[in-house]
PDB file of C-alpha atoms and ligand atoms in Angstrom:
ATOM      1  CA  UNK A   9      17.496  -7.624 -10.333  1.00  0.00           C
ATOM      2  CA  UNK A  10      15.720  -4.885  -8.426  1.00  0.00           C
ATOM      3  CA  UNK A  11      12.003  -5.391  -7.832  1.00  0.00           C
ATOM      4  CA  UNK A  12       9.514  -3.065  -9.479  1.00  0.00           C
ATOM      5  CA  UNK A  13       8.907  -1.568  -6.030  1.00  0.00           C
ATOM      6  CA  UNK A  14      12.645  -0.926  -5.543  1.00  0.00           C
ATOM      7  CA  UNK A  15      12.520   0.942  -8.851  1.00  0.00           C
ATOM      8  CA  UNK A  16       9.677   3.034  -7.439  1.00  0.00           C
ATOM      9  CA  UNK A  17      11.740   3.698  -4.298  1.00  0.00           C
ATOM     10  CA  UNK A  18      14.677   4.750  -6.507  1.00  0.00           C
ATOM     11  CA  UNK A  19      12.412   7.087  -8.509  1.00  0.00           C
ATOM     12  CA  UNK A  20      13.006   5.108 -11.709  1.00  0.00           C
ATOM     13  CA  UNK A  21       9.285   4.281 -12.017  1.00  0.00           C
ATOM     14  CA  UNK A  22       6.570   6.780 -11.047  1.00  0.00           C
ATOM     15  CA  UNK A  23       3.973   6.188  -8.368  1.00  0.00           C
ATOM     16  CA  UNK A  24       1.088   8.019  -6.750  1.00  0.00           C
ATOM     17  CA  UNK A  25       2.823   8.643  -3.425  1.00  0.00           C
ATOM     18  CA  UNK A  26       0.767   8.797  -0.264  1.00  0.00           C
ATOM     19  CA  UNK A  27       3.395   8.881   2.485  1.00  0.00           C
ATOM     20  CA  UNK A  28       7.079   8.312   3.095  1.00  0.00           C
ATOM     21  CA  UNK A  29       9.581   8.168   5.904  1.00  0.00           C
ATOM     22  CA  UNK A  30      13.216   7.127   6.071  1.00  0.00           C
ATOM     23  CA  UNK A  31      12.476   3.392   5.888  1.00  0.00           C
ATOM     24  CA  UNK A  32       9.025   3.145   4.282  1.00  0.00           C
ATOM     25  CA  UNK A  33       6.942   4.240   1.318  1.00  0.00           C
ATOM     26  CA  UNK A  34       3.174   4.168   0.724  1.00  0.00           C
ATOM     27  CA  UNK A  35       1.673   4.602  -2.745  1.00  0.00           C
ATOM     28  CA  UNK A  36      -1.561   3.789  -4.532  1.00  0.00           C
ATOM     29  CA  UNK A  37      -1.988   0.334  -6.027  1.00  0.00           C
ATOM     30  CA  UNK A  38      -2.014   0.772  -9.797  1.00  0.00           C
ATOM     31  CA  UNK A  39      -4.973  -1.657 -10.084  1.00  0.00           C
ATOM     32  CA  UNK A  40      -7.072  -0.791  -7.069  1.00  0.00           C
ATOM     33  CA  UNK A  41      -9.858  -2.911  -5.625  1.00  0.00           C
ATOM     34  CA  UNK A  42     -11.364   0.363  -4.411  1.00  0.00           C
ATOM     35  CA  UNK A  43     -10.356   4.034  -4.718  1.00  0.00           C
ATOM     36  CA  UNK A  44      -7.691   4.607  -2.074  1.00  0.00           C
ATOM     37  CA  UNK A  45      -6.233   1.073  -2.225  1.00  0.00           C
ATOM     38  CA  UNK A  46      -2.705   1.692  -0.992  1.00  0.00           C
ATOM     39  CA  UNK A  47       0.469  -0.378  -0.753  1.00  0.00           C
ATOM     40  CA  UNK A  48       2.891   0.076   2.118  1.00  0.00           C
ATOM     41  CA  UNK A  49       6.445  -1.181   1.627  1.00  0.00           C
ATOM     42  CA  UNK A  50       9.828  -1.194   3.334  1.00  0.00           C
ATOM     43  CA  UNK A  51      12.303   0.712   1.160  1.00  0.00           C
ATOM     44  CA  UNK A  52      14.855  -2.006   1.701  1.00  0.00           C
ATOM     45  CA  UNK A  53      13.967  -4.871  -0.605  1.00  0.00           C
ATOM     46  CA  UNK A  54      12.991  -8.147   1.006  1.00  0.00           C
ATOM     47  CA  UNK A  55      10.711 -10.652  -0.689  1.00  0.00           C
ATOM     48  CA  UNK A  56       8.626 -12.188   2.077  1.00  0.00           C
ATOM     49  CA  UNK A  57       7.000 -10.005   4.715  1.00  0.00           C
ATOM     50  CA  UNK A  58       7.377 -12.592   7.445  1.00  0.00           C
ATOM     51  CA  UNK A  59      11.114 -12.915   6.799  1.00  0.00           C
ATOM     52  CA  UNK A  60      11.542  -9.361   8.089  1.00  0.00           C
ATOM     53  CA  UNK A  61      13.180  -8.915  11.477  1.00  0.00           C
ATOM     54  CA  UNK A  62      10.695  -8.370  14.303  1.00  0.00           C
ATOM     55  CA  UNK A  63      11.833  -4.804  14.645  1.00  0.00           C
ATOM     56  CA  UNK A  64      11.547  -3.984  10.921  1.00  0.00           C
ATOM     57  CA  UNK A  65       8.153  -5.704  10.765  1.00  0.00           C
ATOM     58  CA  UNK A  66       6.827  -3.719  13.727  1.00  0.00           C
ATOM     59  CA  UNK A  67       8.119  -0.465  12.215  1.00  0.00           C
ATOM     60  CA  UNK A  68       6.389  -1.285   8.920  1.00  0.00           C
ATOM     61  CA  UNK A  69       3.103  -2.047  10.680  1.00  0.00           C
ATOM     62  CA  UNK A  70       3.318   1.178  12.688  1.00  0.00           C
ATOM     63  CA  UNK A  71       3.849   3.096   9.459  1.00  0.00           C
ATOM     64  CA  UNK A  72       0.935   1.192   7.843  1.00  0.00           C
ATOM     65  CA  UNK A  73      -1.268   2.132  10.804  1.00  0.00           C
ATOM     66  CA  UNK A  74      -0.493   5.801  10.266  1.00  0.00           C
ATOM     67  CA  UNK A  75      -1.406   5.477   6.587  1.00  0.00           C
ATOM     68  CA  UNK A  76      -4.597   3.511   7.394  1.00  0.00           C
ATOM     69  CA  UNK A  77      -5.755   6.266   9.748  1.00  0.00           C
ATOM     70  CA  UNK A  78      -5.150   8.819   6.980  1.00  0.00           C
ATOM     71  CA  UNK A  79      -7.056   6.712   4.426  1.00  0.00           C
ATOM     72  CA  UNK A  80     -10.032   6.507   6.816  1.00  0.00           C
ATOM     73  CA  UNK A  81     -10.008  10.309   7.136  1.00  0.00           C
ATOM     74  CA  UNK A  82      -9.707  10.900   3.398  1.00  0.00           C
ATOM     75  CA  UNK A  83     -11.948   8.229   1.872  1.00  0.00           C
ATOM     76  CA  UNK A  84     -15.501   7.601   3.094  1.00  0.00           C
ATOM     77  CA  UNK A  85     -15.528   3.950   4.232  1.00  0.00           C
ATOM     78  CA  UNK A  86     -16.576   1.694   7.070  1.00  0.00           C
ATOM     79  CA  UNK A  87     -13.151   0.178   7.647  1.00  0.00           C
ATOM     80  CA  UNK A  88      -9.674   0.123   6.211  1.00  0.00           C
ATOM     81  CA  UNK A  89      -8.830  -3.529   5.626  1.00  0.00           C
ATOM     82  CA  UNK A  90      -5.295  -4.885   5.659  1.00  0.00           C
ATOM     83  CA  UNK A  91      -4.062  -7.843   3.620  1.00  0.00           C
ATOM     84  CA  UNK A  92      -0.827  -9.504   2.630  1.00  0.00           C
ATOM     85  CA  UNK A  93      -0.492 -11.661  -0.497  1.00  0.00           C
ATOM     86  CA  UNK A  94       2.821 -11.107  -2.232  1.00  0.00           C
ATOM     87  CA  UNK A  95       2.025 -13.503  -5.065  1.00  0.00           C
ATOM     88  CA  UNK A  96       2.786 -10.995  -7.808  1.00  0.00           C
ATOM     89  CA  UNK A  97       5.557  -8.702  -6.605  1.00  0.00           C
ATOM     90  CA  UNK A  98       8.477 -10.223  -4.653  1.00  0.00           C
ATOM     91  CA  UNK A  99       8.988  -7.161  -2.454  1.00  0.00           C
ATOM     92  CA  UNK A 100       7.194  -7.225   0.903  1.00  0.00           C
ATOM     93  CA  UNK A 101       4.085  -5.063   0.955  1.00  0.00           C
ATOM     94  CA  UNK A 102       0.868  -4.548   2.879  1.00  0.00           C
ATOM     95  CA  UNK A 103      -2.395  -3.797   1.078  1.00  0.00           C
ATOM     96  CA  UNK A 104      -4.618  -1.209   2.771  1.00  0.00           C
ATOM     97  CA  UNK A 105      -8.091  -1.061   1.248  1.00  0.00           C
ATOM     98  CA  UNK A 106     -11.015   1.193   2.222  1.00  0.00           C
ATOM     99  CA  UNK A 107     -14.055  -1.095   2.368  1.00  0.00           C
ATOM    100  CA  UNK A 108     -17.749  -0.986   3.119  1.00  0.00           C
ATOM    101  CA  UNK A 109     -18.572  -4.630   2.480  1.00  0.00           C
ATOM    102  CA  UNK A 110     -16.663  -7.899   2.210  1.00  0.00           C
ATOM    103  CA  UNK A 111     -17.127  -7.731  -1.563  1.00  0.00           C
ATOM    104  CA  UNK A 112     -14.933  -4.614  -1.708  1.00  0.00           C
ATOM    105  CA  UNK A 113     -11.925  -6.771  -0.766  1.00  0.00           C
ATOM    106  CA  UNK A 114     -11.820  -9.083  -3.746  1.00  0.00           C
ATOM    107  CA  UNK A 115      -8.401  -9.539  -5.304  1.00  0.00           C
ATOM    108  CA  UNK A 116     -10.018 -11.070  -8.391  1.00  0.00           C
ATOM    109  CA  UNK A 117     -11.793  -7.814  -9.207  1.00  0.00           C
ATOM    110  CA  UNK A 118      -9.418  -4.902  -9.613  1.00  0.00           C
ATOM    111  CA  UNK A 119      -9.878  -1.806 -11.695  1.00  0.00           C
ATOM    112  CA  UNK A 120      -7.983   1.105 -13.161  1.00  0.00           C
ATOM    113  CA  UNK A 121      -8.718   4.764 -12.545  1.00  0.00           C
ATOM    114  CA  UNK A 122      -7.737   7.779 -14.654  1.00  0.00           C
ATOM    115  CA  UNK A 123      -4.403   9.318 -13.691  1.00  0.00           C
ATOM    116  CA  UNK A 124      -5.924  12.607 -12.546  1.00  0.00           C
ATOM    117  CA  UNK A 125      -8.251  10.703 -10.210  1.00  0.00           C
ATOM    118  CA  UNK A 126      -5.350   8.645  -8.811  1.00  0.00           C
ATOM    119  CA  UNK A 127      -3.332  11.835  -8.242  1.00  0.00           C
ATOM    120  CA  UNK A 128      -6.216  13.509  -6.463  1.00  0.00           C
ATOM    121  CA  UNK A 129      -6.893  10.462  -4.223  1.00  0.00           C
ATOM    122  CA  UNK A 130      -3.192  10.239  -3.310  1.00  0.00           C
ATOM    123  CA  UNK A 131      -3.132  13.951  -2.457  1.00  0.00           C
ATOM    124  CA  UNK A 132      -6.269  13.649  -0.300  1.00  0.00           C
ATOM    125  CA  UNK A 133      -4.761  10.773   1.706  1.00  0.00           C
ATOM    126  CA  UNK A 134      -1.341  12.449   1.917  1.00  0.00           C
ATOM    127  CA  UNK A 135      -2.967  15.554   3.398  1.00  0.00           C
ATOM    128  CA  UNK A 136      -4.305  13.446   6.301  1.00  0.00           C
ATOM    129  CA  UNK A 137      -1.020  11.733   7.204  1.00  0.00           C
ATOM    130  CA  UNK A 138       0.011  12.998  10.621  1.00  0.00           C
TER     131      UNK A 138
HETATM  132  P1  AMP B  24       0.590  -9.137  -4.631  1.00  0.00           P
HETATM  133  O1  AMP B  24       2.086  -9.295  -4.830  1.00  0.00           O
HETATM  134  O2  AMP B  24      -0.144 -10.389  -4.985  1.00  0.00           O
HETATM  135  O3  AMP B  24       0.262  -8.655  -3.239  1.00  0.00           O
HETATM  136  O4  AMP B  24       0.094  -8.026  -5.641  1.00  0.00           O
HETATM  137  C1  AMP B  24       0.916  -6.950  -6.017  1.00  0.00           C
HETATM  138  C2  AMP B  24       0.093  -5.684  -6.158  1.00  0.00           C
HETATM  139  O5  AMP B  24       0.958  -4.673  -6.640  1.00  0.00           O
HETATM  140  C3  AMP B  24      -1.084  -5.788  -7.124  1.00  0.00           C
HETATM  141  O6  AMP B  24      -2.270  -5.395  -6.447  1.00  0.00           O
HETATM  142  C4  AMP B  24      -0.698  -4.827  -8.255  1.00  0.00           C
HETATM  143  O7  AMP B  24      -1.812  -4.135  -8.789  1.00  0.00           O
HETATM  144  C5  AMP B  24       0.265  -3.874  -7.561  1.00  0.00           C
HETATM  145  N1  AMP B  24       1.259  -3.274  -8.445  1.00  0.00           N
HETATM  146  C6  AMP B  24       2.046  -3.906  -9.341  1.00  0.00           C
HETATM  147  N2  AMP B  24       2.866  -3.024  -9.962  1.00  0.00           N
HETATM  148  C7  AMP B  24       2.566  -1.802  -9.432  1.00  0.00           C
HETATM  149  C8  AMP B  24       3.063  -0.490  -9.660  1.00  0.00           C
HETATM  150  N3  AMP B  24       4.031  -0.232 -10.546  1.00  0.00           N
HETATM  151  N4  AMP B  24       2.531   0.523  -8.936  1.00  0.00           N
HETATM  152  C9  AMP B  24       1.549   0.289  -8.038  1.00  0.00           C
HETATM  153  N5  AMP B  24       1.049  -0.930  -7.777  1.00  0.00           N
HETATM  154  C10 AMP B  24       1.540  -1.967  -8.467  1.00  0.00           C
END
């Protein structure tokens, strides 16, 4: 069965898209730790990030870097943190989270934001993707 993220890639489930290229997609996490919390995925479904080929993994990280730079431009923050868990969704993904303190990166404390706010955050980040 296709992962929920493959359904997003296929357009069967909506997302707040931030960036896309031929092989990758970036969209807002539906339960963000902070406004601008973004997930970066390979379009081709693979469960475990570190099972990716070296070349696919490097391409994903290069894409994530581009998105992280855009997040830093769009969202006031000290750093954009990167994390990999993969405990919930079996489709490799990288979390990018704008943070000011260590407490901003707490996977036990996520929130939800109104749809119009999510759409506006996604648009602000998308506008900074070079
Ligand atoms: P993990 O697999 O532990 O890295 O966590 C998966 C992340 O995906 C969580 O932070 C969820 O909030 C997020 N998530 C799950 N479903 C969706 C969705 N449909 N759209 C955006 N983010 C999602």
